[in-house]
CSV table of C-alpha atoms in Angstrom, one decimal:
chain,number,residue,atom,x,y,z
A,1,MET,CA,-13.7,63.2,67.0
A,2,PHE,CA,-10.3,64.2,66.8
A,3,ILE,CA,-8.4,61.4,66.8
A,4,LEU,CA,-10.8,59.8,64.3
A,5,LEU,CA,-10.1,62.5,61.6
A,6,ILE,CA,-6.5,61.7,62.8
A,7,CYS,CA,-6.9,57.6,61.9
A,8,LEU,CA,-8.2,58.5,58.4
A,9,CYS,CA,-5.7,60.9,57.1
A,10,CYS,CA,-3.3,58.0,57.7
A,11,ILE,CA,-5.6,55.0,56.3
A,12,SER,CA,-5.6,57.4,53.5
A,13,PHE,CA,-2.0,58.4,53.5
A,14,GLY,CA,-1.1,54.5,53.1
A,15,LEU,CA,-3.2,53.9,50.8
A,16,ALA,CA,-1.9,56.6,48.5
A,17,VAL,CA,2.0,55.5,49.7
A,18,GLY,CA,0.6,51.9,48.2
A,19,VAL,CA,-0.1,52.9,45.0
A,20,PHE,CA,3.3,54.5,44.4
A,21,VAL,CA,5.3,51.7,46.4
A,22,VAL,CA,3.8,48.7,44.6
A,23,PRO,CA,5.2,47.7,41.4
A,24,GLY,CA,2.8,46.9,37.9
A,25,PRO,CA,3.1,44.9,34.8
A,26,VAL,CA,6.7,44.5,33.9
A,27,PRO,CA,6.6,45.3,30.2
A,28,SER,CA,7.0,41.6,27.7
A,29,ASN,CA,9.9,42.7,26.4
A,30,LEU,CA,12.0,44.4,29.2
A,31,ARG,CA,10.9,40.7,31.9
A,32,GLN,CA,13.8,38.6,32.4
A,33,THR,CA,14.4,35.2,29.8
A,34,PRO,CA,13.9,32.4,31.0
A,35,VAL,CA,17.0,30.3,32.0
A,36,SER,CA,18.5,27.7,29.4
A,37,GLU,CA,18.8,23.7,30.6
A,38,GLU,CA,21.3,21.2,29.1
A,39,ILE,CA,18.3,18.4,28.3
A,40,PRO,CA,19.3,15.2,28.1
A,41,VAL,CA,19.3,12.9,25.2
A,42,VAL,CA,18.7,9.4,24.1
A,43,ARG,CA,19.4,7.9,21.1
A,44,GLU,CA,16.2,5.9,19.2
A,45,SER,CA,15.1,4.0,16.4
A,46,PHE,CA,13.2,6.3,13.8
A,47,ASP,CA,11.5,4.6,10.7
A,48,ASP,CA,9.2,7.7,10.6
A,49,SER,CA,6.1,6.1,10.4
A,50,ARG,CA,3.0,7.4,8.7
A,51,THR,CA,-0.5,6.8,8.1
A,52,VAL,CA,-2.0,8.0,5.0
A,53,LYS,CA,-5.1,7.5,2.4
A,54,ALA,CA,-4.3,5.1,-0.7
A,55,GLN,CA,-6.7,5.4,-3.5
A,56,LEU,CA,-7.8,2.0,-4.7
A,57,ASP,CA,-8.0,0.9,-9.1
A,58,VAL,CA,-10.5,-1.6,-8.8
A,59,THR,CA,-12.4,-3.7,-11.1
A,60,GLU,CA,-15.5,-5.6,-10.1
A,61,GLY,CA,-16.4,-8.9,-10.3
A,62,GLN,CA,-17.6,-10.2,-13.9
A,63,SER,CA,-19.5,-13.1,-14.3
A,64,ILE,CA,-18.2,-16.6,-15.3
A,65,ALA,CA,-20.5,-18.6,-17.9
A,66,TRP,CA,-20.2,-21.8,-19.7
A,67,THR,CA,-22.5,-23.3,-22.6
A,68,GLY,CA,-22.7,-27.1,-21.3
A,69,GLY,CA,-24.6,-28.6,-19.0
A,70,ASP,CA,-25.4,-31.8,-17.3
A,71,ILE,CA,-24.3,-33.4,-13.4
A,72,VAL,CA,-21.7,-32.7,-11.4
A,73,THR,CA,-20.1,-35.0,-9.7
A,74,LYS,CA,-17.0,-33.3,-9.4
A,75,LEU,CA,-16.2,-30.3,-7.0
A,76,GLY,CA,-13.4,-28.9,-6.9
A,77,VAL,CA,-13.9,-25.0,-6.0
A,78,GLY,CA,-15.9,-23.1,-4.0
A,79,SER,CA,-16.5,-19.0,-3.0
A,80,GLN,CA,-13.3,-17.6,-2.9
A,81,SER,CA,-11.5,-21.2,-4.3
A,82,ILE,CA,-9.1,-19.9,-6.6
A,83,LEU,CA,-9.1,-20.7,-10.8
A,84,SER,CA,-6.3,-21.0,-13.0
A,85,SER,CA,-5.5,-21.5,-16.5
A,86,GLY,CA,-4.7,-25.2,-17.4
A,87,GLU,CA,-6.6,-27.0,-14.6
A,88,SER,CA,-9.4,-28.8,-14.4
A,89,PRO,CA,-12.0,-27.2,-11.0
A,90,PHE,CA,-15.0,-29.5,-11.9
A,91,SER,CA,-16.3,-32.4,-13.6
A,92,VAL,CA,-20.4,-33.1,-15.6
A,93,ASP,CA,-21.3,-36.7,-16.0
A,94,GLY,CA,-17.9,-37.8,-14.9
A,95,LYS,CA,-15.9,-35.6,-18.5
A,96,PRO,CA,-13.2,-33.0,-16.6
A,97,ILE,CA,-14.5,-29.9,-17.2
A,98,VAL,CA,-10.8,-27.3,-18.3
A,99,ALA,CA,-10.5,-24.0,-17.2
A,100,LEU,CA,-8.7,-21.4,-19.6
A,101,HIS,CA,-7.2,-18.2,-20.5
A,102,THR,CA,-6.5,-17.3,-23.8
A,103,SER,CA,-5.9,-13.3,-25.4
A,104,VAL,CA,-9.3,-13.6,-26.9
A,105,PRO,CA,-12.8,-14.7,-25.6
A,106,LEU,CA,-13.4,-18.2,-26.8
A,107,TYR,CA,-16.6,-18.1,-28.5
A,108,ARG,CA,-16.8,-21.8,-30.9
A,109,ASP,CA,-15.3,-25.2,-31.2
A,110,LEU,CA,-12.0,-25.4,-32.8
A,111,TYR,CA,-10.0,-28.8,-34.3
A,112,ALA,CA,-8.1,-29.3,-36.7
A,113,GLY,CA,-8.2,-27.9,-40.0
A,114,MET,CA,-9.4,-23.9,-38.4
A,115,ALA,CA,-8.5,-21.0,-39.2
A,116,GLY,CA,-8.4,-17.7,-37.1
A,117,GLU,CA,-7.0,-15.1,-34.2
A,118,ASP,CA,-8.4,-17.3,-31.4
A,119,VAL,CA,-7.2,-20.4,-32.9
A,120,GLY,CA,-3.5,-18.7,-32.5
A,121,ALA,CA,-4.7,-17.4,-28.9
A,122,LEU,CA,-5.3,-21.3,-28.0
A,123,ARG,CA,-1.5,-21.7,-28.9
A,124,ASP,CA,-0.6,-19.4,-27.2
A,125,GLU,CA,-1.9,-20.4,-23.8
A,126,LEU,CA,-0.9,-24.4,-24.4
A,127,VAL,CA,2.7,-22.7,-25.2
A,128,ARG,CA,2.5,-20.8,-22.0
A,129,LEU,CA,1.7,-24.0,-20.2
A,130,GLY,CA,3.9,-26.4,-21.0
A,131,PHE,CA,2.3,-28.0,-23.2
A,132,GLY,CA,4.2,-26.8,-26.5
A,133,GLY,CA,2.8,-26.5,-30.0
A,134,ASP,CA,4.9,-23.3,-30.6
A,135,THR,CA,5.3,-23.1,-34.7
A,136,VAL,CA,6.7,-20.9,-37.6
A,137,GLN,CA,4.5,-17.5,-37.6
A,138,ARG,CA,2.4,-17.8,-41.3
A,139,LEU,CA,0.8,-21.2,-39.4
A,140,HIS,CA,0.5,-19.4,-35.5
A,141,ASN,CA,-3.4,-18.9,-36.6
A,142,THR,CA,-4.2,-21.6,-38.1
A,143,PHE,CA,-5.1,-25.3,-36.0
A,144,ASP,CA,-2.1,-27.7,-36.8
A,145,ARG,CA,-1.0,-30.8,-36.0
A,146,SER,CA,1.5,-28.9,-33.8
A,147,LEU,CA,-1.5,-27.8,-32.0
A,148,ARG,CA,-3.4,-31.2,-31.9
A,149,LEU,CA,-0.1,-32.7,-29.9
A,150,SER,CA,-0.1,-29.8,-28.1
A,151,LEU,CA,-3.9,-30.1,-26.9
A,152,ILE,CA,-3.8,-33.7,-26.8
A,153,GLY,CA,-1.3,-32.8,-23.7
A,154,LEU,CA,-3.9,-30.2,-22.0
A,155,GLN,CA,-6.4,-32.9,-22.0
A,156,LYS,CA,-4.9,-36.0,-20.7
A,157,HIS,CA,-3.7,-34.0,-17.7
A,158,ILE,CA,-7.0,-33.1,-16.8
A,159,GLY,CA,-8.1,-37.0,-16.8
A,160,ALA,CA,-9.8,-35.5,-20.1
A,161,ALA,CA,-10.7,-37.8,-23.7
A,162,ARG,CA,-7.6,-37.2,-25.7
A,163,THR,CA,-9.7,-35.7,-28.3
A,164,GLY,CA,-7.2,-32.6,-29.9
A,165,ALA,CA,-10.8,-30.7,-30.2
A,166,LEU,CA,-11.9,-27.8,-28.1
A,167,HIS,CA,-15.5,-27.9,-27.6
A,168,LEU,CA,-17.3,-25.2,-25.9
A,169,THR,CA,-19.1,-28.0,-23.3
A,170,ASP,CA,-15.3,-28.6,-22.2
A,171,CYS,CA,-14.5,-25.8,-21.5
A,172,VAL,CA,-14.3,-22.4,-18.9
A,173,TRP,CA,-13.3,-19.4,-20.5
A,174,LEU,CA,-11.1,-17.0,-17.7
A,175,PRO,CA,-11.1,-13.2,-17.6
A,176,GLY,CA,-7.2,-13.8,-16.7
A,177,GLN,CA,-4.7,-16.8,-16.1
A,178,SER,CA,-5.8,-16.9,-12.5
A,179,ILE,CA,-8.7,-15.9,-11.0
A,180,THR,CA,-10.3,-15.8,-7.5
A,181,LEU,CA,-14.1,-16.5,-7.2
A,182,ALA,CA,-16.7,-14.7,-4.8
A,183,SER,CA,-19.2,-16.6,-5.4
A,184,SER,CA,-19.8,-19.9,-6.8
A,185,SER,CA,-23.1,-21.7,-8.6
A,186,LEU,CA,-21.7,-25.5,-8.7
A,187,VAL,CA,-23.3,-27.3,-6.2
A,188,LEU,CA,-22.1,-31.3,-6.2
A,189,GLY,CA,-25.0,-33.6,-7.6
A,190,GLN,CA,-27.3,-30.8,-9.2
A,191,SER,CA,-27.5,-29.6,-12.7
A,192,ALA,CA,-24.4,-27.2,-13.7
A,193,PRO,CA,-25.7,-23.6,-14.3
A,194,GLN,CA,-24.6,-21.3,-17.2
A,195,GLU,CA,-23.5,-18.9,-14.8
A,196,LEU,CA,-21.1,-20.5,-12.6
A,197,GLY,CA,-20.2,-17.7,-10.2
A,198,ARG,CA,-18.4,-14.7,-9.7
A,199,THR,CA,-14.8,-13.2,-10.0
A,200,ALA,CA,-13.6,-11.1,-6.9
A,201,MET,CA,-13.0,-7.5,-7.2
A,202,THR,CA,-9.8,-7.4,-8.9
A,203,VAL,CA,-7.2,-4.2,-8.0
A,204,SER,CA,-5.1,-3.2,-10.2
A,205,ALA,CA,-2.8,0.1,-8.7
A,206,LEU,CA,-2.6,1.2,-5.8
A,207,LYS,CA,-2.1,5.4,-5.5
A,208,ILE,CA,-1.1,7.3,-2.8
A,209,ASN,CA,-0.6,11.1,-2.2
A,210,VAL,CA,3.5,11.0,-0.8
A,211,PRO,CA,3.4,13.7,1.5
A,212,ASP,CA,6.0,16.7,0.4
A,213,GLY,CA,9.5,17.1,2.9
A,214,LEU,CA,10.0,13.4,3.5
A,215,TYR,CA,13.7,12.7,4.2
A,216,PRO,CA,15.4,11.1,1.3
A,217,GLY,CA,15.7,7.0,1.7
A,218,ALA,CA,14.0,4.2,0.4
A,219,ARG,CA,10.4,3.5,1.9
A,220,VAL,CA,7.6,1.0,2.2
A,221,VAL,CA,3.9,1.0,2.2
A,222,ASP,CA,2.3,-1.3,4.7
A,223,ILE,CA,-2.3,-2.4,4.7
A,224,ASN,CA,-2.8,-5.4,7.1
A,225,GLY,CA,0.5,-6.9,7.1
A,226,VAL,CA,1.0,-6.7,3.8
A,227,GLU,CA,3.6,-4.7,1.9
A,228,THR,CA,5.9,-3.7,-0.6
A,229,LYS,CA,8.8,-0.9,-1.9
A,230,LEU,CA,6.6,2.3,-2.7
A,231,PRO,CA,7.6,3.9,-5.7
A,232,SER,CA,8.5,7.6,-6.0
A,233,ASP,CA,5.0,8.5,-7.7
A,234,GLY,CA,3.0,6.7,-4.8
A,235,VAL,CA,1.9,4.1,-7.5
A,236,VAL,CA,2.1,0.8,-6.5
A,237,THR,CA,1.6,-2.1,-9.3
A,238,ASP,CA,3.3,-5.0,-7.9
A,239,ARG,CA,1.0,-7.9,-8.8
A,240,VAL,CA,2.1,-10.0,-5.0
A,241,PHE,CA,1.3,-7.2,-3.4
A,242,LEU,CA,-2.4,-6.2,-4.8
A,243,ASP,CA,-3.3,-9.4,-5.0
A,244,ALA,CA,-2.8,-10.3,-1.4
A,245,LEU,CA,-3.9,-6.9,-0.2
A,246,VAL,CA,-7.2,-8.3,-1.6
A,247,LYS,CA,-7.3,-10.7,0.3
A,248,THR,CA,-6.3,-8.8,3.6
A,249,ASP,CA,-9.6,-7.9,6.1
A,250,ALA,CA,-9.1,-4.1,5.7
A,251,PHE,CA,-10.3,-4.1,1.7
A,252,VAL,CA,-12.7,-7.0,2.9
A,253,GLN,CA,-14.1,-4.1,5.1
A,254,TRP,CA,-13.2,-1.1,2.0
A,255,SER,CA,-14.9,-2.8,-0.3
A,256,ALA,CA,-17.8,-4.3,1.7
A,257,ALA,CA,-18.5,0.2,2.4
A,258,GLY,CA,-20.7,2.3,0.3
A,259,GLU,CA,-19.2,4.3,-3.0
A,260,GLU,CA,-18.9,7.9,-0.1
A,261,GLN,CA,-16.6,5.4,2.0
A,262,ARG,CA,-14.6,3.9,-0.2
A,263,ALA,CA,-14.3,7.4,-2.1
A,264,GLY,CA,-12.9,8.7,1.5
A,265,GLY,CA,-9.0,5.6,0.8
A,266,LEU,CA,-7.6,2.8,2.1
A,267,SER,CA,-5.8,3.2,5.4
A,268,SER,CA,-2.6,2.5,4.8
A,269,THR,CA,1.0,3.4,6.2
A,270,ILE,CA,4.3,4.5,4.9
A,271,ARG,CA,7.7,4.0,6.6
A,272,LEU,CA,11.2,4.4,5.7
A,273,GLU,CA,12.6,0.7,4.7
A,274,HIS,CA,15.3,0.9,7.2
A,275,ALA,CA,14.9,2.4,10.4
A,276,LEU,CA,18.4,5.0,11.3
A,277,ASP,CA,19.2,5.4,14.2
A,278,ALA,CA,18.3,9.2,15.6
A,279,THR,CA,18.7,11.3,18.4
A,280,LYS,CA,15.3,12.1,20.3
A,281,VAL,CA,15.4,16.4,21.1
A,282,PRO,CA,12.9,18.7,22.5
A,283,ALA,CA,11.9,20.3,19.5
A,284,GLY,CA,12.7,23.4,21.2
A,285,ALA,CA,16.5,22.5,20.9
A,286,VAL,CA,16.7,22.8,17.0
A,287,PHE,CA,17.1,25.9,15.4
A,288,GLY,CA,18.2,27.3,12.0
A,289,ILE,CA,16.2,25.0,10.1
A,290,ASN,CA,17.9,24.2,6.4
A,291,GLY,CA,15.7,22.0,4.4
A,292,HIS,CA,16.7,18.4,5.9
A,293,ARG,CA,19.4,20.2,8.2
A,294,ALA,CA,19.3,22.4,11.1
A,295,CYS,CA,21.8,22.6,14.8
A,296,VAL,CA,21.3,22.4,18.1
A,297,ARG,CA,22.8,23.7,21.1
A,298,ASN,CA,25.8,21.4,22.6
A,299,GLY,CA,27.8,23.4,25.4
A,300,GLU,CA,28.6,26.5,23.8
A,301,HIS,CA,28.8,24.7,20.6
A,302,SER,CA,26.4,24.2,17.6
A,303,VAL,CA,25.8,20.8,16.3
A,304,VAL,CA,24.9,20.4,12.5
A,305,VAL,CA,21.9,17.5,12.7
A,306,ASP,CA,20.6,15.9,9.9
A,307,LEU,CA,16.6,16.7,10.5
A,308,TYR,CA,14.9,13.2,10.2
A,309,GLY,CA,11.5,13.9,11.6
A,310,SER,CA,9.5,14.2,14.1
A,311,ASP,CA,7.7,12.1,16.9
A,312,ASN,CA,4.9,13.4,19.2
A,313,GLY,CA,6.6,16.7,19.7
A,314,PHE,CA,10.2,16.1,19.3
A,315,ALA,CA,12.5,16.3,16.4
A,316,MET,CA,14.3,13.4,15.6
A,317,VAL,CA,17.6,13.9,14.4
A,318,GLY,CA,21.3,12.8,12.8
A,319,PRO,CA,24.4,14.0,14.4
A,320,LYS,CA,27.5,13.7,12.8
A,321,GLY,CA,28.9,12.3,16.5
A,322,ARG,CA,26.9,11.4,19.3
A,323,LEU,CA,25.2,14.5,21.4
A,324,SER,CA,25.0,13.6,25.5
A,325,SER,CA,22.2,16.7,26.0
A,326,VAL,CA,21.2,19.3,23.6
A,327,GLN,CA,20.1,23.3,25.2
A,328,VAL,CA,16.5,24.5,25.5
A,329,PRO,CA,16.0,27.1,25.2
A,330,VAL,CA,18.5,28.1,22.8
A,331,ARG,CA,20.5,30.9,25.1
A,332,VAL,CA,21.5,32.9,22.0
A,333,ALA,CA,20.8,33.5,18.7
A,334,MET,CA,23.8,31.2,16.9
A,335,GLN,CA,25.0,31.1,13.0
A,336,CYS,CA,24.4,28.2,12.1
A,337,SER,CA,24.6,28.7,8.3
A,338,VAL,CA,28.4,28.0,7.4
A,339,SER,CA,27.7,24.7,10.1
A,340,MET,CA,25.1,23.4,6.5
A,341,GLN,CA,27.7,23.0,4.2
A,342,ALA,CA,28.1,19.2,2.9
A,343,ARG,CA,29.7,17.4,6.1
């Protein structure tokens, strides 16, 4: 019994000593700072590519109609075809029909001696197409001999009878100099309907909310491989780009979506027009950030760099000279403000 009491006392004494000997947790402010290390860096091409949503200003397709009829004997258009002013897209009863765009829609037959704004609009289009007909301002809206001769030139071009007059049954008015038919109702060997088809949806502008804080430099916008320069205000009106855009799979899918989905915008990519030769460094190596300037520590020195952007957790920078490594994390607080002056 005595021996048992001695053992219990020894155990109690050991536990008590252990409580005082085993160290408790060290406060975070007293813990040793992790040792910094020099991390090798690499150089990469950097175009700051970003995916953004573009909003589109679109015009829904409209009906293309005419007042003629008869049997279609020649057909050169169909769905997704392009109709251009001054060309003949089809013939009825062996007679070529001409497509024409005028600033004033054609609403009556036009012939020598008539006058009006529609006459002047016809003259302007024939001049644009290269068939002449220009005249003095006071005769601009008068169907005179010069206009008759230019109209004969157009009729000769399409292989039509050279009457020098324009009848509504001989022409189709177009809402633009060149349009794309989304659908066509014309069928070879059948009577031509009053509604020949509908135009495709057109885009008048593409708008991008350009992110703040981008590194200065010209940028481009790319959608499905179709690209153009991105204006500083983010509003793209480049007609060649917009016409190519509507033919892309991305636009076709977007236009076929519901109104709510279309309101979400069209996915697009913006990037620097000319990629930068950048140095890729860990984000933790950068300090003293001031706009597009910052510093990194290389050995015992701070080095001023241009801050181009980021890429998967790394900072893409442009040092004045070449860096072989940077310190991560920065061991001591470095003063960078003096070095931030323009180089």
